[in-house]
Amino acid sequence: MSDDVLADLAAATGGDGARPAGDGDAVAGVRPRYVAAPGSTEEAAALLRVAAARNLTVVVGGAGTKRDWGAPPRRLDLLLHTRRLSGVVEHAAGDLIVVVRAGTPVAELQAKLAPAGQQLALDTPLPAGAAATVGGVVATNSSGPRRMRYGTVRDLLIGITVVRPDGVVAHAGGKVVKNVAGYDLGKLFTGAYGTLGLVTECAFRLHPLPAARAFLTCRTADAAEAGRRAAAVLASQLVPSALEVDAAPGGGTGIAVLLEGTARGVRERATATRAVLDGATVAEEPPPWWSSYPWRSGDVGLKLTAALSGVPRLLAAAGEAARRHRAPLAVRGSAGTGVLYAGLPAATAPDVVARIVTELRAEAAAVGGHAVVLTAPPAVGERVDLWGPVEGLDLMRRVKAQFDPDARFAPGRFVGGI
Amino acid sequence: MTTTDISTLAAALRAVLGDAQVITDRQELRTYECDGLAQYRVVPALVALPRTAAECAATVRACVDADVPFVARGSGTGLSGGALPHADGVLVVTSQMRAIRAVRPQDERAVVEPGVINLHVSRAAAPFGYYYAPDPSSQQVCSIGGNVAENSGGAHCLKYGFTTNHVTGLEVVTPDGDLVRLGGDAPDAPGYDLLGAFVGSEGTLGITTEVTVRLTRSPESVRTLLAGFAGTDQAGAATSAIIAAGVVPAAIEMMDALAIEAAEAAVRCGYPAGAGAVLIVELDGPTAEVDADFTEVRRLCREHGAGEIRVAADDVERALIWKGRKSAFAAVGRISPDYIVQDGVIPRTALPEVLRRIAEISAQRGVRVANVFHAGDGNLHPLVLFDDAVPGQAEQAEEVSGAILDICIAQGGSITGEHGVGMDKVSYLPRMYSADDLDTMQLLRCAFDPRGLANPGKVFPTPRLCGEAPGRRRGVHPLQEAGLAEVF
Ligand SMILES: Cc1cc2nc3c(=O)[nH]c(=O)nc-3n(C[C@H](O)[C@H](O)[C@H](O)COP(=O)(O)OP(=O)(O)OC[C@H]3O[C@@H](n4cnc5c(N)ncnc54)[C@H](O)[C@@H]3O)c2cc1C
C-alpha cells in the first residue's frame, strides 16, 4: 500500500522526485513517511492532488533553518521540499521588481540582484539565516533590523503563486508595485507557517542598494538609559534604517543605529547622530551581534513585541526576569519598531522557561504587544503555550477550514492548534 | 424586501440606535444613492448612522437577523462604486464616528474612528512633528475607513507605501455582527495577517470601527521641482533615469499636454508654455540627503531634454506646483462636458509604449484622452473625454476606457492601482485573474461572510457558494480531536 502511494508521488514529480523518509527528515521530532521535491508549480499541484486523494498530511520545508519553529505537527505523512522550486523567474531591474521561486535561498537572490545595484530589502537573521529560502522567510514572516525602514515581508511582497491543499494553483497580486485588484492573499500566506498551502513563487518590490552606510554604536548602563537614547533617535530627523538594542546577560545594553544614503548625506547624518548618541563610534561594518537571534539552534527563542514607547519596559522586565530566575536571558532586537528577540539556553529547566514566558507575556501585553515562543526544545514545547493569546482566533479557524478543510497542512503547528 | 420587512427592520434599528440615527425618508435616502462614481445610482432601503462600534455591531446583527445585505459608507468619494447602496439593503454610514481617540507620537501611532477625515489625522499629529503618510488627492474629504477598505494611495506612496503599510490595528464588526480586534500598536500579531487581508477588501469582509495608524516623522526638508518636456517620451525617460540612479523620490507625477491645458484653464497654475509633458518631482528627508539627490534629479531632467525647470522656493510655490496636478481631475471638466477617470497600472518601463498605444486608440476612435499619472509607480489615470449629449459618445468613451485596461493587463499590470474594483470593474477582474484565483480569494470571503451579506455584488463577478467545502472529511476533524475547536 505504501509503495502505491510512493509510486503516485514519484509519478507526480517527474518520476524521481519522491522517496521514503529517513531519520534526518524529521520535523520537530516527527518523522514523515515520504519526502518529495516537485520541480515546478505544475508538479507541485500534481503532487498535492495525490496527497489530497491519499489523505496525506503535509509539511512544506525549505532549507530547514526554521524546521523547529512552531509546535510539532500532529501527524506527518509527506515532507514537501522546495529545493527544486528554485531560481529567479524574472528580474525587471528598471521596474525594481523580481519574481522568484520559493525554494531559492535569499542569499542567492541577493547575489543575483546586487550587480544591478538592487536588493530585496529584507534581513535574514543568523544563525543559518544565510541559507534561508524565500518561501521559508515568507511562511515564518521573519525579518531583521532594516524592517524599520523597508518594512517586512508583507510590505515587500507584491504577488504570490500558491498551490492549495486540494492541488488547485492560484495567484494573487501581480508584478506591479501598486495594485488593489482582488484580495491580498500574499498577506494571508505571509507568516501562516505553511498551514494554508504551498507557496511556489513570490514577486517582490526591490530597493536600490544604498551608496553609503554607517553603523553607530554605543553602550548604556541600563535599559532605561537605552530607552531614552532610542527615543531621542526616533524623535530626531536622522531617519535611520535600523535602530537596534542588544542586552546580553549581566552586561549593559548596546545600541546600534544604521544610516543609509548618499556618501555626503551619511557622513553628515553620522555626525548628527553622535550628537544624539553621546560617545557613539562610527563604523562601516555592523557590530558582531547585528541581525542575529540571541540564541543558538536547539535553544529557546522568543519574540517579544511592544508599542514603541514600551520597549524600555520590556527590556527592563527581561533583565529582572533573568535576575529573578538566575537565567542567562539574552535580549536583542529592533527598538525602532517594537520587536525584540530573547534567547535562553537549551538546558534551562522547562518550568523556569514557562515562568519567564508567563511573566514576559504579561509585560508585553501591558505595552500592547505579545510574547511568542518561536522555537523551543520538545520538553519546553510540551509545558508552554507557544503562542499566547491570539485575537481573532475564531476567524482564523474559519479561514483555515476554508483553505484546508481536512486540516492536512502542517496540522497543529500554528496558533490555536491550527 | 417588502415594505413590511423594511419597517420591521427600521423599528429594530431604531430600538438600538435611536430614531434620529435611522433614515427611511425617500428624499433623504436619495442623498446617499451614489458615491464618487455618479453614473451608478441605487437608493438604499434604509440608512443607519451608528455612533459607536457597539451600535455598528448591533446594526449588522439586525441585518443578519433579517437576512438583509449591508453596505458600509464613509465619505462616499470612492471612484469604483464600492459604496453604491443595495436597493434591498442597509447603508451603514460612518459619518457620526469621527473622533480622534489618541495621538501618541512616542508610539508613532494614532487611533481614530472610521469616519475621521484623512487630512484631520495629519492635522492632529502636526503639532508633534508627525503626519499620516497616505495622501489621496481626496484627503480633505475621504474617510480613514474608506481608505482602509480601498487600500488608498496617493502621490507620496511611491516612497512611503499605501494605506496597508500604515495601518497597524483595526477593530472590525464581522459580517456576523461580532467585534474583533486585528493587530494593534505593536507589529506582527500572532496568527494569520487578517489585518492585511482586511485592508483593501472594499467593505466585503465587514465594517471597521476603529483604526490604529502609523504616524511618520515630518521630514526635515522637502524640495519640489517642476520640469517641462517636449513630450511624454522624454518625461518618461527622465523618470526611468531618476529611478535607475537609485533615487527614491517622495513623488514623481506626470501630466501630458491635454491635462496641462485643462489645468491651466481651470487654476492658472502657470506650467511651462508649450510643454508636451510636465514632471513634478518631490524629494523629502534629511536635508543632507535631499540636497544631494535634488542636484542629481535636476541633472537627469536636463539630460533628458527638460526645457524649463522650476524649483519651489517655499511652501507657497510648492503648493502652486501641486495645484495644477491636484486639480487635474476636476479641471478636465473645463475642456470636456463629461469624462471617465480611469485607474490602471503598468510596469513603469512600459510607460512610453503604453502612452503611444493610448494615443493610437484615441486617434482611431476620435476620443480625446488626457493623461495624469503617478509616473514613479506606473499608476495611470487616463481621463477619457466625451459629451453625454452626443448620442453614442458615452459608449465610445467606455470602450476606449476599457481598451486602456486591456493594455494594462497585457503589460502584466493591474486594472486598478488605488480606486478599487467596486461595482465598476467587476467584469474586468476575470481578465486579470483566473477562475481558480478568484475562487481562492473567495475562500477568504466565505470565512468572514458565509451568508454573503457584506457589500454583495462588489469586487467579485460571481459569488462563491460557501457551504461545507466539498472536501472528503474522514472521521473526527483534527481540531476537534485536539479539543481545540467545535464543529463550524
Ligand atoms: C477628486 C477625487 C480624488 C481622488 N484621489 C484619490 C487618490 O489620489 N488616491 C486614491 O487611492 N483614491 C482617490 N480617490 C478615491 C477615494 O477618495 C478613495 O477611494 C477613498 O479612500 C474613499 O473614501 P470614502 O470615505 O469616500 O469611502 P466611500 O466612498 O464611502 O467607500 C469606499 C469603500 O469603502 C467601504 N467602506 C467605507 N467605510 C468603511 C468602513 N468603515 N469599513 C469597511 N468598509 C468601508 C465602502 O463600502 C466602499 O466599498 C479620489 C476620489 C476623488 C473624488
mmCIF file of N, CA, C and O in Angstrom, chain A residues 64-115:
data_model
loop_
_atom_site.group_PDB
_atom_site.id
_atom_site.type_symbol
_atom_site.label_atom_id
_atom_site.label_comp_id
_atom_site.label_asym_id
_atom_site.label_seq_id
_atom_site.Cartn_x
_atom_site.Cartn_y
_atom_site.Cartn_z
ATOM 1 N N GLY A 64 15.263 24.371 5.860
ATOM 2 C CA GLY A 64 15.165 23.755 7.180
ATOM 3 C C GLY A 64 15.743 24.612 8.296
ATOM 4 O O GLY A 64 15.916 24.129 9.411
ATOM 5 N N THR A 65 16.026 25.881 8.025
ATOM 6 C CA THR A 65 16.611 26.720 9.081
ATOM 7 C C THR A 65 15.617 27.003 10.212
ATOM 8 O O THR A 65 16.011 27.372 11.302
ATOM 9 N N LYS A 66 14.329 26.837 9.935
ATOM 10 C CA LYS A 66 13.330 27.075 10.978
ATOM 11 C C LYS A 66 12.418 25.871 11.146
ATOM 12 O O LYS A 66 11.251 25.994 11.501
ATOM 13 N N ARG A 67 12.961 24.703 10.840
ATOM 14 C CA ARG A 67 12.141 23.496 10.894
ATOM 15 C C ARG A 67 11.644 23.229 12.311
ATOM 16 O O ARG A 67 10.626 22.593 12.519
ATOM 17 N N ASP A 68 12.389 23.723 13.310
ATOM 18 C CA ASP A 68 11.925 23.514 14.691
ATOM 19 C C ASP A 68 11.156 24.721 15.230
ATOM 20 O O ASP A 68 10.955 24.858 16.425
ATOM 21 N N TRP A 69 10.707 25.602 14.354
ATOM 22 C CA TRP A 69 9.821 26.696 14.782
ATOM 23 C C TRP A 69 8.375 26.186 14.788
ATOM 24 O O TRP A 69 7.993 25.384 13.940
ATOM 25 N N GLY A 70 7.597 26.665 15.726
ATOM 26 C CA GLY A 70 6.200 26.230 15.819
ATOM 27 C C GLY A 70 6.131 24.887 16.540
ATOM 28 O O GLY A 70 7.149 24.263 16.849
ATOM 29 N N ALA A 71 4.925 24.448 16.808
ATOM 30 C CA ALA A 71 4.733 23.168 17.501
ATOM 31 C C ALA A 71 4.990 22.029 16.517
ATOM 32 O O ALA A 71 4.905 22.218 15.306
ATOM 33 N N PRO A 72 5.297 20.823 17.033
ATOM 34 C CA PRO A 72 5.454 19.687 16.118
ATOM 35 C C PRO A 72 4.126 19.402 15.422
ATOM 36 O O PRO A 72 3.067 19.631 15.989
ATOM 37 N N PRO A 73 4.168 18.917 14.187
ATOM 38 C CA PRO A 73 2.915 18.569 13.516
ATOM 39 C C PRO A 73 2.230 17.413 14.255
ATOM 40 O O PRO A 73 2.903 16.529 14.782
ATOM 41 N N ARG A 74 0.902 17.461 14.288
ATOM 42 C CA ARG A 74 0.159 16.371 14.958
ATOM 43 C C ARG A 74 0.360 15.055 14.236
ATOM 44 O O ARG A 74 0.354 13.996 14.840
ATOM 45 N N ARG A 75 0.496 15.148 12.926
ATOM 46 C CA ARG A 75 0.655 13.958 12.101
ATOM 47 C C ARG A 75 1.457 14.408 10.899
ATOM 48 O O ARG A 75 1.346 15.554 10.479
ATOM 49 N N LEU A 76 2.261 13.545 10.348
ATOM 50 C CA LEU A 76 3.036 13.955 9.178
ATOM 51 C C LEU A 76 3.279 12.775 8.251
ATOM 52 O O LEU A 76 3.939 11.811 8.616
ATOM 53 N N ASP A 77 2.726 12.877 7.063
ATOM 54 C CA ASP A 77 2.959 11.838 6.063
ATOM 55 C C ASP A 77 4.002 12.263 5.036
ATOM 56 O O ASP A 77 4.888 11.506 4.691
ATOM 57 N N LEU A 78 3.862 13.494 4.563
ATOM 58 C CA LEU A 78 4.693 13.921 3.436
ATOM 59 C C LEU A 78 5.427 15.213 3.754
ATOM 60 O O LEU A 78 4.812 16.230 4.098
ATOM 61 N N LEU A 79 6.754 15.154 3.635
ATOM 62 C CA LEU A 79 7.539 16.379 3.718
ATOM 63 C C LEU A 79 7.780 16.856 2.289
ATOM 64 O O LEU A 79 8.389 16.154 1.485
ATOM 65 N N LEU A 80 7.267 18.025 1.994
ATOM 66 C CA LEU A 80 7.421 18.570 0.643
ATOM 67 C C LEU A 80 8.572 19.575 0.633
ATOM 68 O O LEU A 80 8.504 20.614 1.278
ATOM 69 N N HIS A 81 9.630 19.226 -0.069
ATOM 70 C CA HIS A 81 10.818 20.063 -0.163
ATOM 71 C C HIS A 81 10.690 21.065 -1.285
ATOM 72 O O HIS A 81 10.271 20.703 -2.369
ATOM 73 N N THR A 82 11.097 22.310 -1.057
ATOM 74 C CA THR A 82 11.018 23.294 -2.141
ATOM 75 C C THR A 82 12.354 23.441 -2.881
ATOM 76 O O THR A 82 12.484 24.307 -3.727
ATOM 77 N N ARG A 83 13.344 22.570 -2.557
ATOM 78 C CA ARG A 83 14.691 22.844 -3.100
ATOM 79 C C ARG A 83 14.748 22.851 -4.621
ATOM 80 O O ARG A 83 15.582 23.531 -5.204
ATOM 81 N N ARG A 84 13.856 22.103 -5.285
ATOM 82 C CA ARG A 84 13.873 22.123 -6.767
ATOM 83 C C ARG A 84 13.005 23.252 -7.338
ATOM 84 O O ARG A 84 13.000 23.489 -8.545
ATOM 85 N N LEU A 85 12.287 23.918 -6.469
ATOM 86 C CA LEU A 85 11.499 25.099 -6.899
ATOM 87 C C LEU A 85 12.381 26.320 -6.706
ATOM 88 O O LEU A 85 12.136 27.161 -5.841
ATOM 89 N N SER A 86 13.430 26.396 -7.512
ATOM 90 C CA SER A 86 14.456 27.393 -7.229
ATOM 91 C C SER A 86 14.784 28.231 -8.451
ATOM 92 O O SER A 86 14.607 27.794 -9.574
ATOM 93 N N GLY A 87 15.245 29.438 -8.195
ATOM 94 C CA GLY A 87 15.731 30.301 -9.272
ATOM 95 C C GLY A 87 14.872 31.545 -9.474
ATOM 96 O O GLY A 87 13.710 31.603 -9.075
ATOM 97 N N VAL A 88 15.498 32.518 -10.094
ATOM 98 C CA VAL A 88 14.805 33.767 -10.400
ATOM 99 C C VAL A 88 14.039 33.602 -11.710
ATOM 100 O O VAL A 88 14.597 33.173 -12.708
ATOM 101 N N VAL A 89 12.759 33.896 -11.693
ATOM 102 C CA VAL A 89 11.923 33.784 -12.892
ATOM 103 C C VAL A 89 12.071 35.036 -13.751
ATOM 104 O O VAL A 89 12.177 34.967 -14.965
ATOM 105 N N GLU A 90 12.114 36.191 -13.091
ATOM 106 C CA GLU A 90 12.201 37.452 -13.824
ATOM 107 C C GLU A 90 12.730 38.529 -12.889
ATOM 108 O O GLU A 90 12.249 38.685 -11.774
ATOM 109 N N HIS A 91 13.741 39.240 -13.380
ATOM 110 C CA HIS A 91 14.207 40.415 -12.647
ATOM 111 C C HIS A 91 14.086 41.608 -13.580
ATOM 112 O O HIS A 91 14.868 41.739 -14.519
ATOM 113 N N ALA A 92 13.081 42.418 -13.362
ATOM 114 C CA ALA A 92 12.894 43.610 -14.184
ATOM 115 C C ALA A 92 13.540 44.772 -13.435
ATOM 116 O O ALA A 92 12.893 45.441 -12.619
ATOM 117 N N ALA A 93 14.828 44.981 -13.719
ATOM 118 C CA ALA A 93 15.599 45.963 -12.941
ATOM 119 C C ALA A 93 14.986 47.361 -13.062
ATOM 120 O O ALA A 93 14.881 48.086 -12.074
ATOM 121 N N GLY A 94 14.571 47.720 -14.279
ATOM 122 C CA GLY A 94 14.020 49.061 -14.480
ATOM 123 C C GLY A 94 12.738 49.288 -13.702
ATOM 124 O O GLY A 94 12.378 50.418 -13.379
ATOM 125 N N ASP A 95 12.034 48.201 -13.401
ATOM 126 C CA ASP A 95 10.790 48.318 -12.647
ATOM 127 C C ASP A 95 10.984 48.012 -11.166
ATOM 128 O O ASP A 95 10.017 48.017 -10.395
ATOM 129 N N LEU A 96 12.219 47.681 -10.798
ATOM 130 C CA LEU A 96 12.530 47.348 -9.405
ATOM 131 C C LEU A 96 11.633 46.243 -8.857
ATOM 132 O O LEU A 96 11.082 46.359 -7.760
ATOM 133 N N ILE A 97 11.473 45.168 -9.657
ATOM 134 C CA ILE A 97 10.713 44.018 -9.147
ATOM 135 C C ILE A 97 11.442 42.734 -9.509
ATOM 136 O O ILE A 97 12.234 42.700 -10.452
ATOM 137 N N VAL A 98 11.175 41.699 -8.741
ATOM 138 C CA VAL A 98 11.715 40.385 -9.056
ATOM 139 C C VAL A 98 10.638 39.337 -8.808
ATOM 140 O O VAL A 98 9.814 39.489 -7.896
ATOM 141 N N VAL A 99 10.615 38.313 -9.657
ATOM 142 C CA VAL A 99 9.756 37.153 -9.415
ATOM 143 C C VAL A 99 10.692 35.986 -9.188
ATOM 144 O O VAL A 99 11.581 35.727 -9.997
ATOM 145 N N VAL A 100 10.507 35.297 -8.070
ATOM 146 C CA VAL A 100 11.476 34.281 -7.671
ATOM 147 C C VAL A 100 10.747 33.045 -7.152
ATOM 148 O O VAL A 100 9.679 33.164 -6.549
ATOM 149 N N ARG A 101 11.327 31.867 -7.415
ATOM 150 C CA ARG A 101 10.701 30.641 -6.909
ATOM 151 C C ARG A 101 10.984 30.482 -5.420
ATOM 152 O O ARG A 101 12.025 30.904 -4.916
ATOM 153 N N ALA A 102 10.049 29.845 -4.754
ATOM 154 C CA ALA A 102 10.056 29.848 -3.286
ATOM 155 C C ALA A 102 11.267 29.154 -2.671
ATOM 156 O O ALA A 102 11.692 29.501 -1.573
ATOM 157 N N GLY A 103 11.826 28.171 -3.385
ATOM 158 C CA GLY A 103 12.939 27.433 -2.788
ATOM 159 C C GLY A 103 14.283 28.114 -2.939
ATOM 160 O O GLY A 103 15.305 27.601 -2.475
ATOM 161 N N THR A 104 14.317 29.273 -3.554
ATOM 162 C CA THR A 104 15.575 29.992 -3.763
ATOM 163 C C THR A 104 16.119 30.531 -2.443
ATOM 164 O O THR A 104 15.398 31.233 -1.724
ATOM 165 N N PRO A 105 17.379 30.254 -2.117
ATOM 166 C CA PRO A 105 17.939 30.873 -0.912
ATOM 167 C C PRO A 105 17.973 32.396 -1.077
ATOM 168 O O PRO A 105 18.309 32.903 -2.153
ATOM 169 N N VAL A 106 17.617 33.108 -0.018
ATOM 170 C CA VAL A 106 17.580 34.571 -0.095
ATOM 171 C C VAL A 106 18.958 35.115 -0.461
ATOM 172 O O VAL A 106 19.080 36.047 -1.260
ATOM 173 N N ALA A 107 20.001 34.496 0.082
ATOM 174 C CA ALA A 107 21.362 34.975 -0.199
ATOM 175 C C ALA A 107 21.664 34.871 -1.697
ATOM 176 O O ALA A 107 22.308 35.749 -2.274
ATOM 177 N N GLU A 108 21.181 33.778 -2.300
ATOM 178 C CA GLU A 108 21.412 33.600 -3.732
ATOM 179 C C GLU A 108 20.645 34.681 -4.522
ATOM 180 O O GLU A 108 21.161 35.233 -5.490
ATOM 181 N N LEU A 109 19.440 34.959 -4.075
ATOM 182 C CA LEU A 109 18.658 36.013 -4.728
ATOM 183 C C LEU A 109 19.398 37.354 -4.650
ATOM 184 O O LEU A 109 19.541 38.063 -5.639
ATOM 185 N N GLN A 110 19.892 37.672 -3.448
ATOM 186 C CA GLN A 110 20.594 38.954 -3.270
ATOM 187 C C GLN A 110 21.810 39.030 -4.184
ATOM 188 O O GLN A 110 22.085 40.080 -4.774
ATOM 189 N N ALA A 111 22.505 37.899 -4.327
ATOM 190 C CA ALA A 111 23.699 37.890 -5.184
ATOM 191 C C ALA A 111 23.325 38.162 -6.640
ATOM 192 O O ALA A 111 24.091 38.770 -7.379
ATOM 193 N N LYS A 112 22.132 37.709 -7.027
ATOM 194 C CA LYS A 112 21.681 37.942 -8.411
ATOM 195 C C LYS A 112 21.278 39.400 -8.625
ATOM 196 O O LYS A 112 21.375 39.927 -9.724
ATOM 197 N N LEU A 113 20.774 40.032 -7.571
ATOM 198 C CA LEU A 113 20.264 41.403 -7.698
ATOM 199 C C LEU A 113 21.366 42.446 -7.580
ATOM 200 O O LEU A 113 21.291 43.512 -8.184
ATOM 201 N N ALA A 114 22.386 42.113 -6.802
ATOM 202 C CA ALA A 114 23.417 43.106 -6.460
ATOM 203 C C ALA A 114 24.095 43.737 -7.682
ATOM 204 O O ALA A 114 24.321 44.953 -7.684
ATOM 205 N N PRO A 115 24.444 42.954 -8.718
ATOM 206 C CA PRO A 115 25.105 43.587 -9.870
ATOM 207 C C PRO A 115 24.278 44.709 -10.492
ATOM 208 O O PRO A 115 24.827 45.619 -11.113
#
